[in-house]
Short mmCIF file of C-alpha atoms and ligand atoms in Angstrom, two decimals:
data_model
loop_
_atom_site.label_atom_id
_atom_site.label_comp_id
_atom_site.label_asym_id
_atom_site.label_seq_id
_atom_site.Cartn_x
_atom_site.Cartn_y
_atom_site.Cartn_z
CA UNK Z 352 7.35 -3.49 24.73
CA UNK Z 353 4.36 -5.06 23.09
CA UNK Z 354 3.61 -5.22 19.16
CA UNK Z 355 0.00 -5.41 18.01
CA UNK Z 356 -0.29 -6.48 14.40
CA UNK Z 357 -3.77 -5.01 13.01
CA UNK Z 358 -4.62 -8.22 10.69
CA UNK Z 359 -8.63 -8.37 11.36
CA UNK Z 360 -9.10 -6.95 7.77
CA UNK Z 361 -10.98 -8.71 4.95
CA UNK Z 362 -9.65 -6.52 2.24
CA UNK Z 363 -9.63 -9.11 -0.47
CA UNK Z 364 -9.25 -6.25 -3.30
CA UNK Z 365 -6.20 -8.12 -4.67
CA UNK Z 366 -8.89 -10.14 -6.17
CA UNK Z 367 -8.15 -13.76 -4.00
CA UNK Z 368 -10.16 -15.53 -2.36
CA UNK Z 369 -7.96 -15.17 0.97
CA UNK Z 370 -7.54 -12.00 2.57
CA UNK Z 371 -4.83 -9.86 1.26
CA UNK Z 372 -2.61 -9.94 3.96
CA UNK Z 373 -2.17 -14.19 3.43
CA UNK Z 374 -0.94 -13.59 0.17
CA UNK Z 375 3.04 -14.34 -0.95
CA UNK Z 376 5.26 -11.82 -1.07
CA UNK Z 377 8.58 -13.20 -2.11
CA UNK Z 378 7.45 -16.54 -1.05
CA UNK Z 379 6.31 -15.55 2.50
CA UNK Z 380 2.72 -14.66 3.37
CA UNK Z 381 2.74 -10.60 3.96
CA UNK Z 382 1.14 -11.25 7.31
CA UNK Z 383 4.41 -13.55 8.52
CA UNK Z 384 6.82 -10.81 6.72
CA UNK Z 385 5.11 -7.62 9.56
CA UNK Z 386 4.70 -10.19 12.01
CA UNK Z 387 8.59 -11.06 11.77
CA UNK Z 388 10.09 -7.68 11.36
CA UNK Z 389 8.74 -7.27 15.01
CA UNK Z 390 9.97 -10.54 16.41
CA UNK Z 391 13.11 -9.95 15.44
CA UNK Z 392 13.23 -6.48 16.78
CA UNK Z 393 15.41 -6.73 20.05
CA UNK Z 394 12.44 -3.94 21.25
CA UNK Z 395 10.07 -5.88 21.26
CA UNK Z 396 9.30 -8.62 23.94
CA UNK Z 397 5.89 -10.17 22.48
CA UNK Z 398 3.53 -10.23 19.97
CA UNK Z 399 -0.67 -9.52 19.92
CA UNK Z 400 -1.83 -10.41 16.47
CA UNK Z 401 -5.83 -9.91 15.42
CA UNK Z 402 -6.65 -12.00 13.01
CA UNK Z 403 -10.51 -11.82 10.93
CA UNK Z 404 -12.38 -14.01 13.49
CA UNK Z 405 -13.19 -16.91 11.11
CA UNK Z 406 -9.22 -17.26 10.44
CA UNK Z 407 -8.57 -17.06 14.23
CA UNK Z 408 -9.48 -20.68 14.92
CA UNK Z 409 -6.73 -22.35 12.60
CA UNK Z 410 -3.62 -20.14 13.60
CA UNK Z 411 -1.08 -20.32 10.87
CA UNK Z 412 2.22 -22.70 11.56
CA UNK Z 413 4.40 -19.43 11.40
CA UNK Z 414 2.77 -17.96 14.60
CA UNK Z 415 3.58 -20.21 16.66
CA UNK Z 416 6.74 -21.16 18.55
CA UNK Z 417 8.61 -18.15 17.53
CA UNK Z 418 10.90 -17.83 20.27
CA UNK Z 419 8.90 -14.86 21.40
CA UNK Z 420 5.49 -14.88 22.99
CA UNK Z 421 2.99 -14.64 19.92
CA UNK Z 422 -0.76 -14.27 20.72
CA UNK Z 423 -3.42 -14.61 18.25
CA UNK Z 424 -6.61 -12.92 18.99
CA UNK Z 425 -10.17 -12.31 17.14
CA UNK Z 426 -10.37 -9.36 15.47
CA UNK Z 427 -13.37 -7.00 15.62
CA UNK Z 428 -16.40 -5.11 13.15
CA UNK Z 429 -13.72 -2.15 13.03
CA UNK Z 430 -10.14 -1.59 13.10
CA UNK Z 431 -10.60 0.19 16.80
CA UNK Z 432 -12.10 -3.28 18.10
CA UNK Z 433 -9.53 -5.32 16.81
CA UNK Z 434 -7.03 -3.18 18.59
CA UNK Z 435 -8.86 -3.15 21.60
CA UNK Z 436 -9.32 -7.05 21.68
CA UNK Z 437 -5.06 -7.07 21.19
CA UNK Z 438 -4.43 -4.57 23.80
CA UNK Z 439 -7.03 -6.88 26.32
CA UNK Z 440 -4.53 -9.69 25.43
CA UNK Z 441 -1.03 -7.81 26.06
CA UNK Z 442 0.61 -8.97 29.42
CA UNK Z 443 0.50 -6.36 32.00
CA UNK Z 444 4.41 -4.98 32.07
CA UNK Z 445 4.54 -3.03 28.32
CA UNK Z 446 4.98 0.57 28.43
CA UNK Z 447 4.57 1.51 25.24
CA UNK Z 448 2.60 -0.43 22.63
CA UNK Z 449 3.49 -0.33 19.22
CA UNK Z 450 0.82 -0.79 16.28
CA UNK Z 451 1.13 -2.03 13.31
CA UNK Z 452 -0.85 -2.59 9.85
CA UNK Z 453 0.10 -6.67 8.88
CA UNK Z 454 -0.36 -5.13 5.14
CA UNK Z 455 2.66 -3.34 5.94
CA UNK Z 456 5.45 -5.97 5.57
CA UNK Z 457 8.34 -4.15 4.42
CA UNK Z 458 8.95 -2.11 7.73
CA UNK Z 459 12.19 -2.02 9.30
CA UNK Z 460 13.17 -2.32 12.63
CA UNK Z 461 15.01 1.10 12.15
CA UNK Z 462 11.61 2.22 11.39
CA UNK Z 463 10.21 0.56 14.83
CA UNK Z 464 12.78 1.56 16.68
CA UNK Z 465 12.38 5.50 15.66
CA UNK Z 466 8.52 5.36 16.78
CA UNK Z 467 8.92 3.38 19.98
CA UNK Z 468 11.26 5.95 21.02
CA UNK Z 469 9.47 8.80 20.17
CA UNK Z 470 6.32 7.39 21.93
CA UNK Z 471 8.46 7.14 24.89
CA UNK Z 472 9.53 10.67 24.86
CA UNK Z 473 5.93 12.69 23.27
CA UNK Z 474 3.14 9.76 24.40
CA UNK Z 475 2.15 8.95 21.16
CA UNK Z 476 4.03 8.58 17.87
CA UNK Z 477 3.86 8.05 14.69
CA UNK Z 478 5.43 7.20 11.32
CA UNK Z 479 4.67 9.78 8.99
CA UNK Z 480 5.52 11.29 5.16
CA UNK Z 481 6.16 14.22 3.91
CA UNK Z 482 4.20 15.15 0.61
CA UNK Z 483 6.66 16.17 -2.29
CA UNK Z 484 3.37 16.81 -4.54
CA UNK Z 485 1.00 20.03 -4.25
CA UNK Z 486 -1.74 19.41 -2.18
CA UNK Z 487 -5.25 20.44 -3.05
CA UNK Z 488 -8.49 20.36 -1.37
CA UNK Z 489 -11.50 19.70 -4.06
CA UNK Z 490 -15.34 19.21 -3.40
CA UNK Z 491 -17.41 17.01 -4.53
CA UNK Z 492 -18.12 18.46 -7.92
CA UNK Z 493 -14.47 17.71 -8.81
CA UNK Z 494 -13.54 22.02 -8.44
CA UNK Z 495 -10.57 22.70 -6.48
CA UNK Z 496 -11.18 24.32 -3.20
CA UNK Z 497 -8.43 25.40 -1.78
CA UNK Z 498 -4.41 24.70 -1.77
CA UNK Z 499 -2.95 23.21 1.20
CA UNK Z 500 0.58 24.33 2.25
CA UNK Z 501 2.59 21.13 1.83
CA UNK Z 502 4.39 21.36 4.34
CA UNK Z 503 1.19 21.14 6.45
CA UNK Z 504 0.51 17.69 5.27
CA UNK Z 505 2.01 14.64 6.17
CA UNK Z 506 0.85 11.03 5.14
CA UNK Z 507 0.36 8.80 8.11
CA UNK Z 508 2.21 5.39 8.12
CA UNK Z 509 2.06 2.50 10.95
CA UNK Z 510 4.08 1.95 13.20
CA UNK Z 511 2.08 4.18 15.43
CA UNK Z 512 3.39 4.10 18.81
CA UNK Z 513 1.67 4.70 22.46
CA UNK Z 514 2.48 4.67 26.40
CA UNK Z 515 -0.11 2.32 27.65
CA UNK Z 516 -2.04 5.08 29.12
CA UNK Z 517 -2.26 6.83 26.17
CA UNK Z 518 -3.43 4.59 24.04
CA UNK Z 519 -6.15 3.11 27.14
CA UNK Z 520 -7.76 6.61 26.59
CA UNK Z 521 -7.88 6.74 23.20
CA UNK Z 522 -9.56 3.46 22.93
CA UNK Z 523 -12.05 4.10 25.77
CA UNK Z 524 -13.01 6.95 23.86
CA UNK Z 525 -16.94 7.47 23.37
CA UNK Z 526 -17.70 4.51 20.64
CA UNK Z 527 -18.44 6.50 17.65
CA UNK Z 528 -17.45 5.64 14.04
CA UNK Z 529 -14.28 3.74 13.10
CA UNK Z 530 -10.85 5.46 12.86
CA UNK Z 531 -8.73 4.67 10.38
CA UNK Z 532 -5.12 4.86 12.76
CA UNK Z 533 -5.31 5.00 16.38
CA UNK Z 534 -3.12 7.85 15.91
CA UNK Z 535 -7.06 9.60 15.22
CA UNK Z 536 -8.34 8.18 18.38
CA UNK Z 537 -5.56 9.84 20.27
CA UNK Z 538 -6.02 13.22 18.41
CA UNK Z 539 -9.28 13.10 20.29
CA UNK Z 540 -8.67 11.90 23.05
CA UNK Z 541 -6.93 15.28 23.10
CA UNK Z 542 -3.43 13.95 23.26
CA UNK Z 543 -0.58 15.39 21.15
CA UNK Z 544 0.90 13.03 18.84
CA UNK Z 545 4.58 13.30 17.28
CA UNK Z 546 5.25 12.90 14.06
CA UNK Z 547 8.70 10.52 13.22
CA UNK Z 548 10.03 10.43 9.47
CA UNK Z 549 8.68 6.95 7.78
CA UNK Z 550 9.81 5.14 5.31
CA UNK Z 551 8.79 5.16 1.63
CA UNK Z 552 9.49 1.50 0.93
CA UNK Z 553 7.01 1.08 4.27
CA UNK Z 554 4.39 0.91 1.80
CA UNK Z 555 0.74 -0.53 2.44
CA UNK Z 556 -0.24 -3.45 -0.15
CA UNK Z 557 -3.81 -2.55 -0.97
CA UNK Z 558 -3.33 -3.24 -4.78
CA UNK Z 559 -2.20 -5.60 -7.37
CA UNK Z 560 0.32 -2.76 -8.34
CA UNK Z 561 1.08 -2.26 -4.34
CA UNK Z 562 1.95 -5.92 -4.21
CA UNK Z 563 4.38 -5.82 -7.64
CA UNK Z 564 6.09 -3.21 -6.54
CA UNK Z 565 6.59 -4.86 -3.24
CA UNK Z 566 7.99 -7.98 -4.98
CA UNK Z 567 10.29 -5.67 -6.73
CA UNK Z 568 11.68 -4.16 -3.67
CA UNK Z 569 11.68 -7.78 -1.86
CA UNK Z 570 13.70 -9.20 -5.16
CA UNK Z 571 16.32 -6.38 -4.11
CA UNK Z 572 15.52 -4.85 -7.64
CA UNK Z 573 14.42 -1.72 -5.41
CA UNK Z 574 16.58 0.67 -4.14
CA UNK Z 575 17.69 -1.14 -0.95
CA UNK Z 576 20.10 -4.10 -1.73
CA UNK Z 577 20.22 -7.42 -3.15
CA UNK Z 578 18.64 -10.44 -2.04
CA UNK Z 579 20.52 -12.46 0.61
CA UNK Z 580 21.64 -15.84 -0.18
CA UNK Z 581 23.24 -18.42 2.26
CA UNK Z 582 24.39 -21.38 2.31
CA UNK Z 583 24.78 -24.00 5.47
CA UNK Z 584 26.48 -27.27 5.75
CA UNK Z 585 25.37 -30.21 8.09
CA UNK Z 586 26.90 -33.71 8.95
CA UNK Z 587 26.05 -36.49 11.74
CA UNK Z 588 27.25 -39.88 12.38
CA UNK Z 589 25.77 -42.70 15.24
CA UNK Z 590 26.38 -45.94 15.98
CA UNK Z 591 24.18 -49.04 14.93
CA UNK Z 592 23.43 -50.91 18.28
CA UNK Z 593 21.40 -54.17 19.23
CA UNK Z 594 17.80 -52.94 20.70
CA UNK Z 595 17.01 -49.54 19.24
CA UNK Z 596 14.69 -48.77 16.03
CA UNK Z 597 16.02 -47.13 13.33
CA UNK Z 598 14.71 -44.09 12.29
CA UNK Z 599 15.81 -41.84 9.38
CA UNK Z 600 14.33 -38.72 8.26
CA UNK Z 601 11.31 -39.49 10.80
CA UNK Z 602 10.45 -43.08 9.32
CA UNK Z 603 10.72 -46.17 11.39
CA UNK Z 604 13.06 -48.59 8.94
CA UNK Z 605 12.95 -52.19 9.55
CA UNK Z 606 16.25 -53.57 10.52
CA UNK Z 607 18.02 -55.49 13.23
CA UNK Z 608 19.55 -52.71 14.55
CA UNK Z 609 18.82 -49.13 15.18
CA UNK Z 610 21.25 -46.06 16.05
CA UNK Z 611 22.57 -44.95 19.62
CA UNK Z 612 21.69 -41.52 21.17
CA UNK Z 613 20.32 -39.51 23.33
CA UNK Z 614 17.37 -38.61 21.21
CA UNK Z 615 15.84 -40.94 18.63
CA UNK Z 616 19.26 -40.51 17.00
CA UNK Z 617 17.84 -39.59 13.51
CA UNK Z 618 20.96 -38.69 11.70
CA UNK Z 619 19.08 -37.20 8.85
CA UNK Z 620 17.06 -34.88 10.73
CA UNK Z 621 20.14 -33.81 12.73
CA UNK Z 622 22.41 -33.05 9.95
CA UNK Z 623 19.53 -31.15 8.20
CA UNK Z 624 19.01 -29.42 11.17
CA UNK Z 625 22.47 -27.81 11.79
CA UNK Z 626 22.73 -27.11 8.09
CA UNK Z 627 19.65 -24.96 8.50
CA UNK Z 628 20.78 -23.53 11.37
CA UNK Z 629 24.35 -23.01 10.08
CA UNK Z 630 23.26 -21.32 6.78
CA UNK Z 631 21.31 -18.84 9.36
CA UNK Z 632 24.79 -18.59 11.72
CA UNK Z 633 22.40 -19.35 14.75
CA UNK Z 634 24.60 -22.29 15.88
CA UNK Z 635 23.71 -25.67 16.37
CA UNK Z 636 21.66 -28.50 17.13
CA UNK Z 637 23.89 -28.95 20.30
CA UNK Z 638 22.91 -25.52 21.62
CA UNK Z 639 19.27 -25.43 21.03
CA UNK Z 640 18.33 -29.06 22.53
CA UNK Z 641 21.64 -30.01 24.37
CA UNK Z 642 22.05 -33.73 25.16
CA UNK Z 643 22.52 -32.97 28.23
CA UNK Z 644 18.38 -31.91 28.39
CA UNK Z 645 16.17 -34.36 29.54
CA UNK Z 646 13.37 -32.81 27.73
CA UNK Z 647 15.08 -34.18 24.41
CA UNK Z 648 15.68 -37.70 26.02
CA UNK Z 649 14.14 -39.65 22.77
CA UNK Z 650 12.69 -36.83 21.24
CA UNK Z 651 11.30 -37.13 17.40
CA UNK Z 652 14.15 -35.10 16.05
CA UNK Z 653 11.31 -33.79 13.80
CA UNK Z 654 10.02 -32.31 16.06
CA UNK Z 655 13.86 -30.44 16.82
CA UNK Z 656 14.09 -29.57 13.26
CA UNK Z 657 10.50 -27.79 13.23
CA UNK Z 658 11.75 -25.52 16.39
CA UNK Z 659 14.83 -24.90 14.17
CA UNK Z 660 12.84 -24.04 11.23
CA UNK Z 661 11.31 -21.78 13.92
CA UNK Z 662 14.41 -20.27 14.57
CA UNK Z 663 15.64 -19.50 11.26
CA UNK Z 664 12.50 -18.16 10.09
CA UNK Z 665 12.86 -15.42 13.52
CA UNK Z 666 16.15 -14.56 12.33
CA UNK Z 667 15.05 -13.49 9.32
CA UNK Z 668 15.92 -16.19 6.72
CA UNK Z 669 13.15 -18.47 4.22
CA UNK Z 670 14.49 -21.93 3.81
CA UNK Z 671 15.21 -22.65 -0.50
CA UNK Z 672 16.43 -26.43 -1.03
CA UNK Z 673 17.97 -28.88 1.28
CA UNK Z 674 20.08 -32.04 0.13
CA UNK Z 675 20.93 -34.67 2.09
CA UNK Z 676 23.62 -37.86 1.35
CA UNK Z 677 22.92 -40.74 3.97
CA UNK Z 678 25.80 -42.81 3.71
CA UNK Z 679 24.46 -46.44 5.00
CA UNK Z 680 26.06 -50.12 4.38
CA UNK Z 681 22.65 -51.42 5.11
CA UNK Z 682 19.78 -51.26 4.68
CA UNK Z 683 18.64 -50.17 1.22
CA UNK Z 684 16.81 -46.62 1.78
CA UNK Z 685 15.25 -46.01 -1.57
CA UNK Z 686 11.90 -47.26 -0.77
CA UNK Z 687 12.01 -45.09 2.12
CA UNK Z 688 12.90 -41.80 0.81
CA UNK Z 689 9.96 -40.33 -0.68
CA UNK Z 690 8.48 -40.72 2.66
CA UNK Z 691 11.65 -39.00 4.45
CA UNK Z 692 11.34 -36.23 1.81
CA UNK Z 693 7.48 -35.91 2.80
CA UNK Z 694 8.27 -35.65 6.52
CA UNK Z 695 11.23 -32.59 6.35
CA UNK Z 696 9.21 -30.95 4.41
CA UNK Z 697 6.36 -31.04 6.24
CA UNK Z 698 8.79 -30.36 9.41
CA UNK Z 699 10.27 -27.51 7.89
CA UNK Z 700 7.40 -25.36 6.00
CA UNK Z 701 8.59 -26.06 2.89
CA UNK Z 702 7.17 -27.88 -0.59
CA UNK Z 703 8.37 -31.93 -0.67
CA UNK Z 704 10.04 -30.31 -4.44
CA UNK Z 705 12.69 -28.27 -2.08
CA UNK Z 706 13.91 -31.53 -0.57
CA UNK Z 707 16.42 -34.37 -1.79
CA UNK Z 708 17.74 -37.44 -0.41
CA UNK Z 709 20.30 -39.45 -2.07
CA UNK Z 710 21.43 -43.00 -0.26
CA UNK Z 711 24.81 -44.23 -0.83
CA UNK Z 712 27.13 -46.96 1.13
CA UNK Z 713 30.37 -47.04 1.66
CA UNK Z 714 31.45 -49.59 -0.31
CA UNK Z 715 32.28 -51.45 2.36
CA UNK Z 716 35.24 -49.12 4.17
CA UNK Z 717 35.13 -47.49 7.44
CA UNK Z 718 32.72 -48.04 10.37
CA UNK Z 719 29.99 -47.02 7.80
CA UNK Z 720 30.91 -49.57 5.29
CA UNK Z 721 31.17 -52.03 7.82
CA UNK Z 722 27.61 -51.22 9.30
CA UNK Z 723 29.01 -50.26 12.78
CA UNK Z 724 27.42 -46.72 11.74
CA UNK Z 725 25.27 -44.50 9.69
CA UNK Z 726 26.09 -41.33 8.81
CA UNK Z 727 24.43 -37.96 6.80
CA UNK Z 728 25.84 -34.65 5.16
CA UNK Z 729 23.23 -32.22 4.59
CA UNK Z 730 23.22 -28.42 2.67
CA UNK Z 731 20.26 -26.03 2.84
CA UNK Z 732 20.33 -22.65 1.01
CA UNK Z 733 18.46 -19.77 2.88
CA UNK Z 734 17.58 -16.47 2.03
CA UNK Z 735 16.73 -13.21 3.48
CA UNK Z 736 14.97 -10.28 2.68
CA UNK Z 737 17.22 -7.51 1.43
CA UNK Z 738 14.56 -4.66 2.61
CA UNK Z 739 14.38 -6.02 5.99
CA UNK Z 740 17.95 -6.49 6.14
CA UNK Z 741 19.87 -5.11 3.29
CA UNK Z 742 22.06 -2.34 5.12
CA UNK Z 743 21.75 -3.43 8.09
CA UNK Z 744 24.75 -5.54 10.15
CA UNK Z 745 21.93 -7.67 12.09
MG1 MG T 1307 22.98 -36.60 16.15
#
């Protein structure tokens, strides 16, 4: 099952100077908010997203190694061409394709889950309203015309779901205007498209008020759950040997000796790492890059904790602060730190203000004191969205 993310927009309404769907919400850009709900949908095997074409040519860090095929391609002039370029890029074995707005970050993978199945079963599907209001039809002149049975009308969402043939149709329709779903395109490409029950918290950030009260809902202030907060707990130890450079938090210290491992042995980085990964539960650093791996044979454990950064951020969870103690006889770190501080965050997507690193020895006791070893505890605090996850077990 493919997703395609409908991004291509310029909408820039919300008044910045970036398109609205690169804005924060909650402290994650809305785009990476739709573009994770779908990654960490077990339905969904990869990712097409069409970004404005200018933006297409420096891919944003979240995008990429996701632990799920993520493709970035231009968007078009209209809505229908940035779908079409998407659907070009899918890879051949999809079904059903799934389409999504990006300005809709607050979907849930209920919510996919409900569409893609109903695609499945009708062809084409998609999330849809009810209207709770009277609905009137008025002309121009501001007179009503008419009054529309409500329970004729129905307010059309994304996801909007498609088999592949379906939705090859409906794009190779006869290039008139633009359509504002695909679910239009369909309608006249004379297919029959099912309506599934959306979500009203599914809403579409067009406005400064759209994007308050998404930050409301996101906050858990809304009417689905609080905020998740978690906490994770990291600790490493190696040995100082003759004939290896010591590195720490991804800078090369100058000293005799330099710690023993399999990778460059950076203690920091690999306590940070598994206290990342532990405040996600999505094990540890021994699981994702086993020792046993010669692909992590002196790897820049940077480099390890930016694919675990990856991986936290997939299942579901925004890194908050991370603390380190490097417990170290020798040498003195201090002049060092600002630099290590610089070089997590950088690793881990985060501002250099959401990282700390104290230095302590050991006052002489143990194999640390006795400079046989260094070692590092680390915490991180995560947290999750409680729309995209509140309620659910995930
Ligand atoms: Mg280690």
């Amino acid at each position: 099952m493919t997703a395609i993310i409908a991004a291509g927009g310029r909408g820039v309404r919300l008044g910045g100077a970036r398109p609205k769907q690169f804005l924060a919400l909650g402290g994650r850009p809305i785009l990476q908010r739709s573009v994770d709900a779908f990654v960490s949908s077990d339905r969904i095997a990869e990712v097409v997203v069409a970004l404005p074409s200018d933006l297409a040519a420096s891919i944003p860090e979240y995008l990429r190694h996701r632990g799920k095929p993520v493709h970035v391609v231009e968007g078009g002039e209209r809505r229908r061409d940035s779908v079409a370029n998407a659907f070009a890029r899918m890879s051949g074995d999809a079904d059903v394709v799934v389409i999504h707005d990006a300005a809709r970050p607050l979907v849930t993978s209920d919510l996919i889950g409900r569409t893609v199945d109903a695609a499945a079963r009708y062809g084409a599907a998609i999330a849809a309203l009810p209207v709770s209001d009277t609905v009137k039809r008025g002309g121009a002149d501001r007179f009503i015309v008419e009054t529309i049975p409500r329970n004729e009308v129905f307010l059309a969402q994304t996801p909007q779901a498609f088999r592949v043939d379906v939705l090859r149709a409906a794009l190779a329709q006869a290039p008139g205007g633009d359509a504002t779903d695909e679910a239009m395109l369909a309608e006249q490409a004379g297919h029959r498209v099912h309506l599934v029950e959306g979500d009203p918290r599914n809403l579409k950030i067009t406005t400064a008020d759209d994007l308050a009260t998404a930050e409301r809902l996101v906050a858990g202030d809304g009417a689905n759950g609080a905020q998740m907060l978690r906490i994770g707990n990291g600790y490493d130890l190696h040995r100082l040997v003759e004939g290896r450079r010591l590195i720490l938090g991804g800078v090369t210290v100058p000293f005799e000796r330099g710690l023993q491992g399999h990778s460059d042995a950076d203690v920091v980085c690999h306590a940070v790492t598994d206290a990342i990964l532990g405040a996600a539960a999505a094990g540890d650093i021994g699981r994702h890059f086993p020792d046993t791996d010669a692909a992590w044979k002196d790897a820049d454990s940077l480099v390890l904790l930016s694919r675990a950064a990856a991986v936290v951020a997939d299942s579901g969870f925004t890194i908050g602060n991370v603390d380190v103690v490097v417990i170290a006889q020798r040498p003195k770190l201090l002049p060092y730190v600002d630099q290590m501080r610089a070089n997590l965050a950088r690793a881990m997507h985060i501002p250099v203000e959401q990282v700390s690193i104290k230095g302590k020895t050991n006052e002489g006791v143990d194999s640390m004191g006795a400079g046989d070893s260094i070692a590092a505890h680390a915490v991180a605090l995560v947290r999750g969205s409680g729309v995209i996850f509140g309620g659910h077990s995930k």
